[in-house]
Coordinates of C-alpha atoms and ligand atoms in Angstrom, one line a residue:
M10 CA 108.2 99.3 105.9
E11 CA 104.8 99.5 104.1
F12 CA 104.4 98.0 100.6
R13 CA 102.7 101.2 99.4
N14 CA 103.4 104.1 101.8
L15 CA 99.8 105.1 102.6
K16 CA 100.5 106.3 106.1
K17 CA 103.0 108.8 104.9
Q18 CA 100.6 110.0 102.2
Y19 CA 97.9 110.6 104.8
E20 CA 100.4 112.5 107.0
V21 CA 101.1 114.9 104.1
Y22 CA 97.5 115.5 103.1
K23 CA 96.0 115.2 106.6
R24 CA 94.7 118.8 107.0
E25 CA 92.9 118.7 103.6
I26 CA 91.5 115.2 104.0
D27 CA 90.3 115.8 107.6
A28 CA 88.5 119.0 106.5
A29 CA 86.9 117.2 103.5
V30 CA 85.7 114.3 105.6
G31 CA 84.5 116.6 108.4
K32 CA 82.3 118.5 106.0
V33 CA 80.6 115.3 104.8
L34 CA 80.0 114.2 108.4
Q35 CA 78.5 117.6 109.2
D36 CA 76.3 117.8 106.2
A37 CA 75.3 114.1 106.7
N38 CA 74.9 113.7 102.9
F39 CA 76.5 110.2 102.9
I40 CA 75.0 108.9 99.7
S41 CA 75.0 111.0 96.4
G42 CA 76.3 114.2 98.0
S43 CA 77.4 116.9 95.6
Q44 CA 81.1 115.8 96.0
V45 CA 80.2 112.7 93.9
S46 CA 79.1 114.5 90.8
E47 CA 81.9 117.1 91.2
L48 CA 84.4 114.3 91.4
E49 CA 82.9 112.7 88.3
A50 CA 83.4 115.9 86.3
E51 CA 87.0 116.3 87.6
L52 CA 87.8 112.6 86.7
A53 CA 86.3 112.9 83.3
E54 CA 88.3 116.0 82.6
Y55 CA 91.5 114.5 83.9
A56 CA 91.1 111.4 81.7
G57 CA 90.0 113.4 78.7
V58 CA 86.7 111.5 78.3
K59 CA 83.2 112.9 78.1
H60 CA 81.5 110.8 80.9
C61 CA 82.6 109.4 84.2
I62 CA 80.2 107.3 86.2
T63 CA 81.5 106.4 89.7
C64 CA 80.5 103.1 91.4
A65 CA 81.3 100.9 94.4
N66 CA 84.5 99.2 93.2
G67 CA 86.6 98.3 90.1
T68 CA 85.0 94.9 89.7
D69 CA 81.4 96.3 89.5
A70 CA 82.8 98.9 87.1
L71 CA 83.8 96.1 84.7
Q72 CA 80.6 94.2 85.1
L73 CA 78.5 97.4 84.5
A74 CA 80.3 97.9 81.2
L75 CA 79.5 94.3 80.1
M76 CA 75.8 94.9 81.2
A77 CA 75.6 98.1 79.2
W78 CA 76.7 96.2 76.1
E79 CA 74.3 93.3 76.9
I80 CA 77.1 90.7 76.9
G81 CA 75.8 87.3 77.9
P82 CA 75.4 83.6 77.1
G83 CA 77.1 82.6 73.8
D84 CA 79.5 85.6 73.8
A85 CA 83.3 85.3 74.0
V86 CA 85.3 87.9 76.0
F87 CA 89.1 88.0 75.6
V88 CA 91.0 88.6 78.8
P89 CA 94.8 88.5 79.5
D90 CA 95.9 85.4 81.3
F91 CA 98.1 87.4 83.6
T92 CA 96.0 89.8 85.6
F93 CA 94.0 90.2 88.8
F94 CA 91.0 87.8 89.1
S95 CA 88.3 90.5 88.6
S96 CA 89.2 91.1 84.9
G97 CA 88.0 87.5 84.2
E98 CA 85.5 87.0 87.0
V99 CA 83.0 89.5 85.6
V100 CA 82.7 87.6 82.3
P101 CA 81.0 84.4 83.7
A102 CA 79.2 86.7 86.1
V103 CA 77.1 88.0 83.1
G104 CA 76.9 84.5 81.6
A105 CA 79.6 84.9 78.9
V106 CA 82.8 82.9 78.2
P107 CA 86.2 84.2 79.1
V108 CA 88.9 83.3 76.6
F109 CA 92.3 83.9 78.2
V110 CA 95.2 85.3 76.1
D111 CA 98.9 85.1 76.8
V112 CA 100.8 88.3 77.5
E113 CA 104.0 90.0 76.3
K114 CA 107.1 89.0 78.3
D115 CA 108.5 92.5 78.7
T116 CA 105.4 94.6 79.5
Y117 CA 103.2 91.8 81.0
N118 CA 100.2 93.2 78.9
I119 CA 98.0 91.3 76.5
D120 CA 99.9 90.1 73.4
P121 CA 98.2 91.5 70.3
L122 CA 99.5 88.6 68.1
K123 CA 98.2 85.9 70.4
L124 CA 94.9 87.9 70.8
E125 CA 94.3 87.7 67.1
E126 CA 95.1 83.9 67.1
A127 CA 92.6 83.4 69.9
I128 CA 89.9 85.4 68.1
R129 CA 90.5 83.3 64.9
K130 CA 90.2 80.0 66.9
V131 CA 86.9 81.1 68.5
L132 CA 85.6 82.0 65.1
E133 CA 86.8 78.7 63.6
E134 CA 85.1 76.7 66.4
G135 CA 81.9 78.6 65.8
K136 CA 80.5 78.0 69.3
W137 CA 80.7 81.5 70.7
T138 CA 80.5 85.0 69.2
P139 CA 83.6 87.2 69.9
K140 CA 82.3 90.5 71.4
V141 CA 84.8 92.2 73.7
I142 CA 88.5 92.5 74.4
V143 CA 89.4 93.3 78.0
A144 CA 92.7 95.1 77.8
V145 CA 94.4 95.5 81.2
D146 CA 96.9 98.3 81.9
L147 CA 98.8 96.0 84.2
F148 CA 101.1 97.4 86.9
G149 CA 100.4 101.0 85.6
Q150 CA 101.4 100.7 82.0
P151 CA 98.8 101.1 79.2
A152 CA 98.3 98.1 77.0
D153 CA 99.3 98.3 73.3
Y154 CA 96.2 100.2 72.2
P155 CA 97.3 101.1 68.7
A156 CA 97.7 97.3 67.9
I157 CA 94.6 96.3 69.9
R158 CA 92.4 98.9 68.2
E159 CA 93.3 97.6 64.8
I160 CA 92.3 94.1 65.8
A161 CA 89.1 95.3 67.4
D162 CA 88.2 97.2 64.2
R163 CA 89.0 94.2 62.0
Y164 CA 86.8 91.8 64.0
Q165 CA 84.2 94.4 65.1
L166 CA 84.8 94.0 68.8
F167 CA 84.5 96.4 71.8
I168 CA 87.6 97.3 73.8
L169 CA 87.0 97.4 77.6
E170 CA 90.0 99.0 79.2
D171 CA 90.6 97.7 82.7
A172 CA 92.7 100.6 84.1
A173 CA 92.3 99.6 87.8
Q174 CA 96.1 99.8 88.0
G175 CA 96.6 102.1 85.1
F176 CA 94.9 105.4 86.1
G177 CA 97.5 108.2 85.5
G178 CA 99.4 106.2 82.8
R179 CA 99.7 107.6 79.3
I180 CA 100.6 106.9 75.7
G181 CA 102.1 110.2 74.5
N182 CA 99.8 112.8 76.0
K183 CA 96.7 110.6 75.9
R184 CA 95.7 109.3 79.4
A185 CA 94.5 105.9 80.6
C186 CA 90.8 105.5 80.7
S187 CA 90.5 107.2 77.3
F188 CA 91.7 104.1 75.2
G189 CA 88.7 101.8 75.6
D190 CA 85.3 102.2 74.1
I191 CA 84.4 101.9 77.8
A192 CA 87.2 102.1 80.4
T193 CA 87.1 101.3 84.2
T194 CA 89.3 102.0 87.2
S195 CA 89.4 101.1 90.9
F196 CA 90.0 103.4 93.9
F197 CA 91.0 100.5 96.2
P198 CA 93.5 102.0 98.6
A199 CA 96.6 100.5 97.0
K200 CA 95.8 101.5 93.4
P201 CA 97.5 104.6 91.9
L202 CA 94.5 106.8 92.9
G203 CA 93.1 105.2 96.0
C204 CA 90.4 106.1 98.4
Y205 CA 90.0 104.9 102.0
G206 CA 87.8 101.9 101.3
D207 CA 86.3 100.6 98.1
G208 CA 85.5 102.7 95.0
G209 CA 85.5 102.6 91.2
A210 CA 84.5 104.4 88.1
V211 CA 83.5 103.8 84.5
F212 CA 84.5 106.1 81.6
T213 CA 83.1 106.6 78.1
D214 CA 82.5 109.1 75.3
D215 CA 79.2 107.5 74.3
D216 CA 76.1 109.3 75.6
Q217 CA 73.8 106.3 75.4
W218 CA 76.1 103.9 77.2
A219 CA 76.7 106.5 79.9
E220 CA 72.9 106.8 80.4
L221 CA 72.7 103.0 80.7
L222 CA 75.6 102.8 83.1
R223 CA 73.9 105.4 85.3
S224 CA 70.8 103.3 85.3
Y225 CA 72.4 99.9 85.9
R226 CA 74.4 101.2 88.9
I227 CA 71.3 102.3 90.7
H228 CA 68.8 99.4 90.5
G229 CA 68.2 99.8 86.8
K230 CA 66.5 103.1 87.5
G231 CA 64.3 104.9 84.9
R232 CA 63.1 108.4 86.0
D233 CA 64.3 107.7 89.5
K234 CA 65.3 104.8 91.7
Y235 CA 61.6 103.9 92.4
D236 CA 61.0 103.6 88.6
N237 CA 62.9 100.5 87.6
V238 CA 63.1 99.7 83.9
R239 CA 65.9 97.0 84.0
I240 CA 67.6 94.7 86.4
G241 CA 70.7 96.5 87.7
M242 CA 72.7 96.6 90.9
N243 CA 73.4 98.8 93.8
S244 CA 76.8 100.2 93.1
R245 CA 77.5 103.7 94.2
L246 CA 80.6 105.6 95.4
D247 CA 79.7 107.1 98.7
T248 CA 80.2 110.8 99.5
L249 CA 83.1 110.2 102.0
Q250 CA 85.2 108.4 99.4
A251 CA 84.4 111.0 96.8
A252 CA 85.5 113.8 99.2
I253 CA 88.8 112.0 99.9
L254 CA 89.4 111.4 96.2
Q255 CA 88.8 115.1 95.4
V256 CA 91.7 115.9 97.7
K257 CA 93.9 113.2 96.3
L258 CA 93.2 114.0 92.7
K259 CA 94.6 117.5 93.2
H260 CA 97.9 116.0 94.1
F261 CA 97.8 113.1 91.6
E262 CA 100.0 114.5 88.8
D263 CA 102.7 115.3 91.3
E264 CA 102.4 111.8 92.7
I265 CA 102.8 110.2 89.2
G266 CA 105.9 112.3 88.8
A267 CA 107.2 111.1 92.2
A268 CA 106.4 107.5 91.5
N269 CA 108.4 107.8 88.2
Q270 CA 111.4 109.1 90.1
V271 CA 111.2 106.1 92.5
A272 CA 111.0 103.8 89.5
A273 CA 113.9 105.5 87.8
Y274 CA 115.9 105.0 91.0
Y275 CA 115.2 101.3 91.0
Q276 CA 116.0 100.9 87.3
K277 CA 119.4 102.4 87.9
A278 CA 120.2 100.7 91.2
L279 CA 119.1 97.3 89.9
A280 CA 120.5 97.5 86.4
E281 CA 123.8 96.0 87.3
A282 CA 122.5 93.4 89.8
E283 CA 123.0 89.8 88.6
Q284 CA 119.9 87.7 88.0
I285 CA 117.4 90.7 88.1
E286 CA 115.4 91.7 85.0
V287 CA 113.9 95.2 85.6
P288 CA 110.5 96.2 84.1
V289 CA 110.2 97.6 80.6
V290 CA 108.2 100.7 79.7
K291 CA 107.6 101.1 76.0
E292 CA 108.9 104.1 74.1
G293 CA 106.3 106.9 74.4
Y294 CA 104.4 105.2 77.2
T295 CA 104.2 106.5 80.8
S296 CA 103.5 104.1 83.7
S297 CA 101.7 105.2 86.9
W298 CA 103.6 102.4 88.7
A299 CA 100.8 100.6 90.5
Q300 CA 103.5 98.0 90.9
Y301 CA 107.3 97.8 90.4
T302 CA 107.7 94.2 89.3
I303 CA 111.1 92.5 88.5
K304 CA 111.8 89.1 87.1
L305 CA 114.1 86.6 88.9
P306 CA 115.4 83.1 88.0
A307 CA 112.4 80.8 88.8
Q308 CA 114.4 78.5 91.1
K309 CA 115.5 81.5 93.3
R310 CA 112.4 83.7 93.4
D311 CA 110.8 82.3 96.5
M312 CA 114.1 82.2 98.4
I313 CA 114.9 85.8 97.5
C314 CA 111.3 86.8 98.5
S315 CA 111.8 85.1 101.9
L316 CA 115.2 86.7 102.5
L317 CA 113.7 90.2 101.8
K318 CA 110.9 89.6 104.2
E319 CA 113.3 88.5 106.9
K320 CA 115.0 91.9 106.5
G321 CA 111.7 93.6 106.9
I322 CA 111.1 94.3 103.2
P323 CA 107.5 93.5 102.2
A324 CA 107.9 92.1 98.7
M325 CA 104.8 90.5 97.1
I326 CA 104.2 88.1 94.2
Y327 CA 101.7 89.5 91.7
Y328 CA 100.5 87.0 90.3
L329 CA 101.3 83.5 91.4
K330 CA 98.7 81.8 89.2
P331 CA 97.7 82.3 85.6
M332 CA 94.0 82.9 85.0
H333 CA 93.6 79.7 83.0
C334 CA 94.7 77.7 86.1
Q335 CA 92.2 79.3 88.5
K336 CA 89.8 76.7 89.7
A337 CA 86.9 79.0 89.4
F338 CA 87.2 78.9 85.6
G339 CA 88.1 75.3 85.6
D340 CA 85.0 73.6 84.3
M341 CA 84.7 76.0 81.4
E342 CA 85.4 74.7 78.0
R343 CA 88.5 76.1 76.5
L344 CA 90.5 76.2 73.4
A345 CA 94.1 74.8 73.2
L346 CA 95.9 78.1 73.4
D347 CA 99.5 78.8 74.2
Y348 CA 100.1 80.3 77.7
S349 CA 103.9 79.8 77.8
V350 CA 104.8 83.4 78.7
T351 CA 102.3 83.7 81.6
D352 CA 103.3 80.3 82.9
D353 CA 106.9 81.4 82.9
I354 CA 106.4 84.9 84.5
C355 CA 104.2 83.6 87.2
N356 CA 107.2 81.6 88.5
R357 CA 109.5 84.6 88.2
V358 CA 107.9 87.9 89.1
L359 CA 108.4 89.8 92.4
S360 CA 106.9 93.2 93.2
L361 CA 108.9 95.6 95.3
P362 CA 107.7 98.4 97.7
M363 CA 106.6 101.2 95.4
G364 CA 104.7 104.5 95.5
P365 CA 105.1 108.3 95.3
F366 CA 106.2 108.5 99.0
G367 CA 108.5 105.4 98.7
M368 CA 111.9 106.8 97.7
E369 CA 113.6 106.0 101.1
D370 CA 112.0 102.5 101.1
A371 CA 113.2 102.0 97.5
K372 CA 116.8 102.9 98.5
Q373 CA 116.7 100.4 101.3
T374 CA 115.1 97.7 99.3
A375 CA 117.4 98.1 96.3
G376 CA 120.5 97.9 98.6
I377 CA 119.4 94.7 100.4
L378 CA 118.2 93.1 97.1
A379 CA 121.5 93.8 95.4
D380 CA 123.4 92.2 98.3
I381 CA 121.2 89.1 98.2
C382 CA 121.5 88.7 94.4
N383 CA 125.2 89.4 94.2
C384 CA 126.3 86.8 96.7
Ligands
PLP25 C1 92.1 95.8 91.6 C2 91.8 95.4 90.3 C3 90.4 95.2 89.9 C4 89.2 95.3 90.8 O1 89.1 96.4 91.6 P1 88.3 96.4 92.9 O2 88.1 97.8 93.2 O3 89.2 95.7 94.0 O4 87.0 95.6 92.7 C5 90.2 94.9 88.5 N1 91.2 94.7 87.7 C6 92.5 94.8 88.0 C7 93.5 94.6 87.0 C8 92.8 95.1 89.3 O5 94.1 95.2 89.7

């Protein structure tokens, strides 16, 4: 069994994908082919945002946003304590200080109350200037943007929406990548919209930031890439990946629907199982189900994970370690903030096989898991 059924997905789209890839190979326009700008227009329309700027991966996408805003030494950037490393990694990469913030115990997303506490502490200390809130749409569910926007307005901060896992999610009818002042996503193969290698994108409604992002991603280009007006990076989405994504984007809404059916199956099948807490999606929110993540009793989680693996079920732990415990951030000065929720859930979470083509896998997984937990 695959954790995310990518082989099945390829089987279903094989004819279309092979044709799209074949065309790129024939035209030999491997970098900046017309498929890239077409895809950017399609992605912007899908997300409901004016500009989409594709790039090499979701980590670069986050860093490009911080570069466009000129975030650097002396600036504080608020990042959830429970997320993938990239969300925090890009902050010291531009010379700024990451301030980690605890998450909500039911949605796993940044806790707006604790966010405001952290901002106040940074202001009281007076060492750093609060600049950006990185809000992560973890496991596919958008963060609490109504509350986060209020806080951002109150303290005059930018919201950087990290929708690497959240593409395809919604609050009401508004789609992920439209909530941040700048938003980013990743096309890593296992993300909700994945390509066949690395890829990413940045979204914004702001014309000036869009122009800066287009410059930074290609060596800080001015008129062209041989006229260099700032220090940038080399971060492009290649034409092959764009062609593959054009095919997959056509089927994406159907996939979000199918993933939600798989999630609904799990919710029902696991609701009665002892010891299992199923994930919570807020009223009015739609998840794109990058992960289906349950909570187990801390002292049994690793044992249940091993038993599942023995039976051929590839369960995974996302994430084992809070950001504030990662050695890479270790020598940074930090404030005495409360991380009790992240500390707890890191000991309890388990992600199960999930994806639009995973209904059969979910049935098998839920059956075996219920047996393990009920005996
Ligand atoms: C995957 C991921 C990223 C980084 O994306 P890459 O394309 O792998 O660089 C950033 N943030 C989160 C929350 C992610 O899950």
